[in-house]
Amino acid sequence: MNFIFENLDDATRQLMLDEIRHDTDRNQLYFSKRFNEIGVNIYANLLVDAVSNGNEETLAESLKEKGCFKTHEERRTKSGVTLAKIPETANATLAESEFNRFYIRALCLRAKESGRRLEVYRARVSQNPRTESLTLVGQTVDAESLLADLRSNVGIDTALGLPPGPNSG
């Protein structure tokens, strides 16, 4: 983990909280299909706590500490349905993805407010970054289009490809 959120100040955190409220008010907050009942019941509060006072790491720790994930999930294969163990990293993957998504949404709001575009940067160091991620670095994007994309493609890949999927950095 260890993302570098260059503009994670009080103003950005407040906009992140506003975006969480935006999704919550519309019943669009993403809930992992891997959550157990505990996860479904407390995830929104854990997310708000991490945005208010922490980061993607504190969210991942809280999700694990509170036991928010099932231990196994059903997977469909050609030979039928099998039971597969939920990866140990499910908490970190979700925390990174969703914290980063709300961070980007907040930056979109800030950029819109000032009439600026956003420049894509790599927020997490990686020994082997994906080619798709590297090609995006340095590009500028329209904040309004990206915000609309992130709001309408909750919990799934976005049309604009930002962020470029789980574990992308």
GROMACS .gro file of C-alpha atoms in nm:
model
  169
    1MET     CA    1   0.000   0.000   0.000
    2ASN     CA    2   0.135   0.343   0.089
    3PHE     CA    3  -0.025   0.568  -0.166
    4ILE     CA    4   0.109   0.919  -0.204
    5PHE     CA    5  -0.199   1.141  -0.205
    6GLU     CA    6  -0.039   1.473  -0.301
    7ASN     CA    7  -0.339   1.692  -0.217
    8LEU     CA    8  -0.494   1.507   0.076
    9ASP     CA    9  -0.564   1.812   0.290
   10ASP     CA   10  -0.870   1.913   0.494
   11ALA     CA   11  -1.047   2.059   0.189
   12THR     CA   12  -0.997   1.739  -0.011
   13ARG     CA   13  -1.108   1.524   0.281
   14GLN     CA   14  -1.426   1.729   0.317
   15LEU     CA   15  -1.502   1.686  -0.053
   16MET     CA   16  -1.436   1.311  -0.019
   17LEU     CA   17  -1.690   1.300   0.263
   18ASP     CA   18  -1.936   1.494   0.046
   19GLU     CA   19  -1.889   1.236  -0.230
   20ILE     CA   20  -1.947   0.948   0.013
   21ARG     CA   21  -2.267   1.123   0.120
   22HIS     CA   22  -2.357   1.168  -0.249
   23ASP     CA   23  -2.335   0.791  -0.301
   24THR     CA   24  -2.502   0.704   0.029
   25ASP     CA   25  -2.798   0.936  -0.037
   26ARG     CA   26  -2.852   0.763  -0.374
   27ASN     CA   27  -2.793   0.409  -0.241
   28GLN     CA   28  -2.491   0.389  -0.472
   29LEU     CA   29  -2.213   0.331  -0.220
   30TYR     CA   30  -2.016   0.029  -0.335
   31PHE     CA   31  -2.035  -0.275  -0.108
   32SER     CA   32  -1.807  -0.566  -0.188
   33LYS     CA   33  -1.984  -0.890  -0.270
   34ARG     CA   34  -1.722  -1.045  -0.042
   35PHE     CA   35  -1.853  -0.859   0.265
   36ASN     CA   36  -2.021  -1.058   0.536
   37GLU     CA   37  -2.306  -0.909   0.738
   38ILE     CA   38  -2.063  -0.719   0.960
   39GLY     CA   39  -1.898  -0.562   0.656
   40VAL     CA   40  -2.230  -0.457   0.507
   41ASN     CA   41  -2.335  -0.301   0.836
   42ILE     CA   42  -2.020  -0.105   0.923
   43TYR     CA   43  -1.833  -0.039   0.597
   44ALA     CA   44  -1.979   0.309   0.540
   45ASN     CA   45  -1.874   0.420   0.888
   46LEU     CA   46  -1.525   0.273   0.847
   47LEU     CA   47  -1.488   0.455   0.515
   48VAL     CA   48  -1.598   0.785   0.669
   49ASP     CA   49  -1.354   0.735   0.959
   50ALA     CA   50  -1.064   0.662   0.721
   51VAL     CA   51  -1.144   0.964   0.503
   52SER     CA   52  -1.180   1.188   0.808
   53ASN     CA   53  -0.871   1.078   0.998
   54GLY     CA   54  -0.669   0.824   0.804
   55ASN     CA   55  -0.593   0.681   0.464
   56GLU     CA   56  -0.623   0.365   0.258
   57GLU     CA   57  -0.408   0.176   0.508
   58THR     CA   58  -0.622   0.261   0.810
   59LEU     CA   59  -0.931   0.157   0.612
   60ALA     CA   60  -0.770  -0.176   0.519
   61GLU     CA   61  -0.668  -0.236   0.882
   62SER     CA   62  -1.018  -0.156   1.009
   63LEU     CA   63  -1.182  -0.386   0.754
   64LYS     CA   64  -0.955  -0.672   0.861
   65GLU     CA   65  -0.968  -0.596   1.234
   66LYS     CA   66  -1.349  -0.585   1.235
   67GLY     CA   67  -1.381  -0.907   1.034
   68CYS     CA   68  -1.578  -0.755   0.745
   69PHE     CA   69  -1.518  -1.028   0.487
   70LYS     CA   70  -1.652  -1.376   0.432
   71THR     CA   71  -1.393  -1.653   0.447
   72HIS     CA   72  -1.505  -1.821   0.122
   73GLU     CA   73  -1.703  -1.742  -0.191
   74GLU     CA   74  -1.871  -1.947  -0.460
   75ARG     CA   75  -1.706  -1.949  -0.801
   76ARG     CA   76  -1.861  -2.085  -1.115
   77THR     CA   77  -1.638  -2.305  -1.326
   78LYS     CA   78  -1.698  -2.522  -1.631
   79SER     CA   79  -1.744  -2.819  -1.400
   80GLY     CA   80  -1.991  -2.642  -1.171
   81VAL     CA   81  -1.973  -2.431  -0.858
   82THR     CA   82  -1.673  -2.450  -0.626
   83LEU     CA   83  -1.598  -2.288  -0.293
   84ALA     CA   84  -1.289  -2.065  -0.302
   85LYS     CA   85  -1.108  -1.893  -0.019
   86ILE     CA   86  -1.134  -1.513  -0.017
   87PRO     CA   87  -0.782  -1.372  -0.073
   88GLU     CA   88  -0.604  -1.240   0.237
   89THR     CA   89  -0.557  -0.912   0.050
   90ALA     CA   90  -0.928  -0.848  -0.014
   91ASN     CA   91  -0.935  -0.580   0.256
   92ALA     CA   92  -0.635  -0.396   0.112
   93THR     CA   93  -0.757  -0.420  -0.247
   94LEU     CA   94  -1.096  -0.275  -0.157
   95ALA     CA   95  -0.950  -0.006   0.071
   96GLU     CA   96  -0.700   0.113  -0.188
   97SER     CA   97  -0.952   0.115  -0.467
   98GLU     CA   98  -1.234   0.293  -0.288
   99PHE     CA   99  -1.022   0.543  -0.095
  100ASN     CA  100  -0.845   0.634  -0.419
  101ARG     CA  101  -1.177   0.660  -0.606
  102PHE     CA  102  -1.316   0.912  -0.353
  103TYR     CA  103  -0.984   1.098  -0.351
  104ILE     CA  104  -0.997   1.137  -0.729
  105ARG     CA  105  -1.360   1.247  -0.713
  106ALA     CA  106  -1.265   1.516  -0.461
  107LEU     CA  107  -0.981   1.635  -0.684
  108CYS     CA  108  -1.226   1.654  -0.973
  109LEU     CA  109  -1.446   1.886  -0.768
  110ARG     CA  110  -1.149   2.103  -0.675
  111ALA     CA  111  -1.032   2.120  -1.036
  112LYS     CA  112  -1.381   2.205  -1.162
  113GLU     CA  113  -1.403   2.484  -0.907
  114SER     CA  114  -1.081   2.641  -1.032
  115GLY     CA  115  -1.142   2.568  -1.401
  116ARG     CA  116  -0.841   2.336  -1.426
  117ARG     CA  117  -0.775   1.993  -1.570
  118LEU     CA  118  -0.628   1.704  -1.372
  119GLU     CA  119  -0.291   1.549  -1.446
  120VAL     CA  120  -0.259   1.174  -1.391
  121TYR     CA  121   0.027   1.065  -1.164
  122ARG     CA  122   0.132   0.735  -1.011
  123ALA     CA  123   0.027   0.739  -0.646
  124ARG     CA  124   0.185   0.408  -0.546
  125VAL     CA  125   0.536   0.281  -0.610
  126SER     CA  126   0.537  -0.048  -0.795
  127GLN     CA  127   0.822  -0.274  -0.903
  128ASN     CA  128   0.620  -0.384  -1.208
  129PRO     CA  129   0.358  -0.121  -1.292
  130ARG     CA  130   0.100  -0.212  -1.553
  131THR     CA  131   0.162  -0.077  -1.900
  132GLU     CA  132  -0.191   0.071  -1.902
  133SER     CA  133  -0.108   0.263  -1.585
  134LEU     CA  134   0.221   0.395  -1.715
  135THR     CA  135   0.069   0.523  -2.038
  136LEU     CA  136  -0.178   0.735  -1.839
  137VAL     CA  137   0.088   0.912  -1.629
  138GLY     CA  138   0.129   1.274  -1.733
  139GLN     CA  139  -0.192   1.289  -1.933
  140THR     CA  140  -0.445   1.556  -1.844
  141VAL     CA  141  -0.815   1.484  -1.817
  142ASP     CA  142  -1.128   1.693  -1.798
  143ALA     CA  143  -1.239   1.700  -1.434
  144GLU     CA  144  -1.611   1.717  -1.508
  145SER     CA  145  -1.602   1.416  -1.743
  146LEU     CA  146  -1.393   1.211  -1.501
  147LEU     CA  147  -1.620   1.297  -1.207
  148ALA     CA  148  -1.930   1.195  -1.403
  149ASP     CA  149  -1.758   0.872  -1.505
  150LEU     CA  150  -1.654   0.786  -1.149
  151ARG     CA  151  -1.999   0.865  -1.012
  152SER     CA  152  -2.183   0.654  -1.270
  153ASN     CA  153  -1.944   0.356  -1.269
  154VAL     CA  154  -1.938   0.277  -0.898
  155GLY     CA  155  -1.733  -0.026  -0.799
  156ILE     CA  156  -1.652  -0.119  -1.159
  157ASP     CA  157  -1.410  -0.014  -1.426
  158THR     CA  158  -1.479   0.331  -1.558
  159ALA     CA  159  -1.532   0.432  -1.918
  160LEU     CA  160  -1.230   0.666  -1.909
  161GLY     CA  161  -1.011   0.400  -1.747
  162LEU     CA  162  -0.926   0.606  -1.438
  163PRO     CA  163  -0.832   0.466  -1.206
  164PRO     CA  164  -0.730   0.169  -1.425
  165GLY     CA  165  -0.868  -0.105  -1.199
  166PRO     CA  166  -0.779  -0.262  -0.865
  167ASN     CA  167  -0.412  -0.261  -0.763
  168SER     CA  168  -0.325  -0.011  -1.035
  169GLY     CA  169  -0.176   0.263  -0.814
   0.00000   0.00000   0.00000
